Amino acid sequence: MSAPKRRVPAAQRGARLARRTPKDGTSSLTPSRRASRHATAGAGPLGVGPHPVELAGLLHEVTVRLLTADSLHQALDRFAAFATAALPGVVRCSVALIGEGGPLTAASSGTAGETFDRLQYAASAGPAMEAARTRSVVTSGDLPADERWPDLAEAAGADGLRAVAAIPLDVRRAAVGAVSIYPDRGGDVDPEVLVTAMALAGQAEVLLGELHRREALTEGAEVDRAVGVIIAQRGCGVQEAYAVLQESAQRLGLDRGTVATRLVAAAARNSS
């Protein structure tokens, strides 16, 4: 799966939802084309939504936590932990991101559901993966009996998962994925909880995009330093040095930034 060039954050797509019922009786929610309110304005399905002041406080808190993270991975961990604690009745939150040509990055909070998430990511099939592909909110009120994902039914039952709401994530020009929340009981996800989760996911899209931009700048500077080291060691040209760095990353199965950081650190140790 590749990341789209431009996506509108979930919170800006509106929280007025149109319900559609598949043949198996479970529900999936997609944003209405005529949405007239933003999720952050407190509007939700059936006219239910969180108090604006409370929602503003949650958005401020998640902004602080994510923007002060040292890395994208840490930000995902913080978001999952925050959502689990902030959303009433939610026992687990997991986040999955798939970057352009890169591996899936996942984070979670909550003891239940580890096997379920691991299996759906490995098979690329499940509520989170469907939300990422269809760009719509995907829900299920009875995971162990949901016919859309029969291979996950046993894991859902064993992990004690009854329901889920998976909300799509679009980190602009970086990755696509989903935020999944698992309530502590079966049935439809509480509308107020769902709207709040959508607002948090929309805010996270913007913040994760900023973190990705920062990491890209840092990685670019480190790659340039590594290229300089290679040129000094081999007496080669710039293009050849970049090629050497890329080949090394592929051979080691690591990203170019990690290899560059290690190379620069090794050069610094050798010169001291």
mmCIF file of N, CA and C in Angstrom, residues 11 15-17 38-50 55 87 167 181 189-201:
data_model
loop_
_atom_site.group_PDB
_atom_site.id
_atom_site.type_symbol
_atom_site.label_atom_id
_atom_site.label_comp_id
_atom_site.label_asym_id
_atom_site.label_seq_id
_atom_site.Cartn_x
_atom_site.Cartn_y
_atom_site.Cartn_z
ATOM 1 N N ALA A 11 -10.595 14.763 11.036
ATOM 2 C CA ALA A 11 -11.409 15.734 11.744
ATOM 3 C C ALA A 11 -12.001 16.764 10.809
ATOM 4 N N ALA A 15 -17.953 14.925 11.022
ATOM 5 C CA ALA A 15 -18.295 13.813 11.886
ATOM 6 C C ALA A 15 -19.725 13.361 11.702
ATOM 7 N N ARG A 16 -20.444 13.955 10.776
ATOM 8 C CA ARG A 16 -21.785 13.497 10.484
ATOM 9 C C ARG A 16 -21.654 12.248 9.630
ATOM 10 N N LEU A 17 -22.094 11.124 10.140
ATOM 11 C CA LEU A 17 -21.812 9.848 9.519
ATOM 12 C C LEU A 17 -23.053 9.246 8.886
ATOM 13 N N HIS A 38 -17.632 19.902 11.620
ATOM 14 C CA HIS A 38 -16.375 19.222 11.859
ATOM 15 C C HIS A 38 -16.503 18.397 13.122
ATOM 16 N N ALA A 39 -15.731 17.320 13.194
ATOM 17 C CA ALA A 39 -15.729 16.507 14.415
ATOM 18 C C ALA A 39 -15.297 17.347 15.599
ATOM 19 N N THR A 40 -14.404 18.288 15.374
ATOM 20 C CA THR A 40 -13.902 19.093 16.484
ATOM 21 C C THR A 40 -14.927 20.103 16.964
ATOM 22 N N ALA A 41 -16.032 20.252 16.238
ATOM 23 C CA ALA A 41 -17.071 21.156 16.696
ATOM 24 C C ALA A 41 -18.025 20.466 17.652
ATOM 25 N N GLY A 42 -17.812 19.162 17.883
ATOM 26 C CA GLY A 42 -18.628 18.455 18.840
ATOM 27 C C GLY A 42 -19.828 17.780 18.238
ATOM 28 N N ALA A 43 -19.966 17.764 16.912
ATOM 29 C CA ALA A 43 -21.111 17.114 16.304
ATOM 30 C C ALA A 43 -20.785 15.670 16.042
ATOM 31 N N GLY A 44 -21.749 14.790 16.186
ATOM 32 C CA GLY A 44 -21.484 13.377 15.983
ATOM 33 C C GLY A 44 -22.677 12.676 15.423
ATOM 34 N N PRO A 45 -22.622 11.348 15.260
ATOM 35 C CA PRO A 45 -23.743 10.595 14.767
ATOM 36 C C PRO A 45 -24.915 10.748 15.716
ATOM 37 N N LEU A 46 -26.098 10.837 15.166
ATOM 38 C CA LEU A 46 -27.320 10.989 15.936
ATOM 39 C C LEU A 46 -27.316 12.282 16.750
ATOM 40 N N GLY A 47 -26.483 13.241 16.364
ATOM 41 C CA GLY A 47 -26.454 14.525 17.038
ATOM 42 C C GLY A 47 -25.743 14.509 18.374
ATOM 43 N N VAL A 48 -25.045 13.413 18.678
ATOM 44 C CA VAL A 48 -24.378 13.280 19.967
ATOM 45 C C VAL A 48 -22.905 13.624 19.804
ATOM 46 N N GLY A 49 -22.340 14.324 20.763
ATOM 47 C CA GLY A 49 -20.922 14.644 20.685
ATOM 48 C C GLY A 49 -20.405 15.076 22.030
ATOM 49 N N PRO A 50 -19.084 15.100 22.204
ATOM 50 C CA PRO A 50 -18.488 15.521 23.473
ATOM 51 C C PRO A 50 -18.656 17.012 23.681
ATOM 52 N N LEU A 55 -13.437 18.514 24.732
ATOM 53 C CA LEU A 55 -12.744 18.098 23.519
ATOM 54 C C LEU A 55 -11.528 18.982 23.248
ATOM 55 N N LEU A 87 -10.492 7.862 26.465
ATOM 56 C CA LEU A 87 -11.794 7.467 25.918
ATOM 57 C C LEU A 87 -12.503 6.517 26.878
ATOM 58 N N ILE A 167 -10.516 3.864 12.646
ATOM 59 C CA ILE A 167 -10.612 5.187 12.023
ATOM 60 C C ILE A 167 -9.400 5.397 11.119
ATOM 61 N N ILE A 181 -9.954 1.511 18.146
ATOM 62 C CA ILE A 181 -10.312 1.534 19.565
ATOM 63 C C ILE A 181 -11.204 0.338 19.849
ATOM 64 N N VAL A 189 -20.440 1.003 19.007
ATOM 65 C CA VAL A 189 -19.542 1.883 19.758
ATOM 66 C C VAL A 189 -20.296 3.148 20.137
ATOM 67 N N ASP A 190 -20.122 3.583 21.377
ATOM 68 C CA ASP A 190 -20.802 4.776 21.847
ATOM 69 C C ASP A 190 -20.511 5.953 20.913
ATOM 70 N N PRO A 191 -21.556 6.633 20.396
ATOM 71 C CA PRO A 191 -21.346 7.719 19.427
ATOM 72 C C PRO A 191 -20.426 8.825 19.931
ATOM 73 N N GLU A 192 -20.556 9.184 21.208
ATOM 74 C CA GLU A 192 -19.713 10.258 21.736
ATOM 75 C C GLU A 192 -18.249 9.831 21.771
ATOM 76 N N VAL A 193 -18.006 8.582 22.149
ATOM 77 C CA VAL A 193 -16.640 8.063 22.166
ATOM 78 C C VAL A 193 -16.076 8.028 20.748
ATOM 79 N N LEU A 194 -16.904 7.615 19.792
ATOM 80 C CA LEU A 194 -16.447 7.538 18.405
ATOM 81 C C LEU A 194 -16.090 8.909 17.851
ATOM 82 N N VAL A 195 -16.933 9.895 18.118
ATOM 83 C CA VAL A 195 -16.658 11.252 17.630
ATOM 84 C C VAL A 195 -15.379 11.798 18.257
ATOM 85 N N THR A 196 -15.197 11.553 19.546
ATOM 86 C CA THR A 196 -13.978 12.012 20.211
ATOM 87 C C THR A 196 -12.752 11.337 19.612
ATOM 88 N N ALA A 197 -12.845 10.031 19.364
ATOM 89 C CA ALA A 197 -11.727 9.300 18.764
ATOM 90 C C ALA A 197 -11.405 9.827 17.376
ATOM 91 N N MET A 198 -12.438 10.167 16.606
ATOM 92 C CA MET A 198 -12.226 10.711 15.270
ATOM 93 C C MET A 198 -11.519 12.056 15.339
ATOM 94 N N ALA A 199 -11.908 12.875 16.313
ATOM 95 C CA ALA A 199 -11.263 14.186 16.460
ATOM 96 C C ALA A 199 -9.794 14.016 16.843
ATOM 97 N N LEU A 200 -9.514 13.089 17.756
ATOM 98 C CA LEU A 200 -8.127 12.843 18.158
ATOM 99 C C LEU A 200 -7.309 12.307 16.983
ATOM 100 N N ALA A 201 -7.924 11.424 16.190
ATOM 101 C CA ALA A 201 -7.217 10.881 15.030
ATOM 102 C C ALA A 201 -6.920 11.972 14.006
#
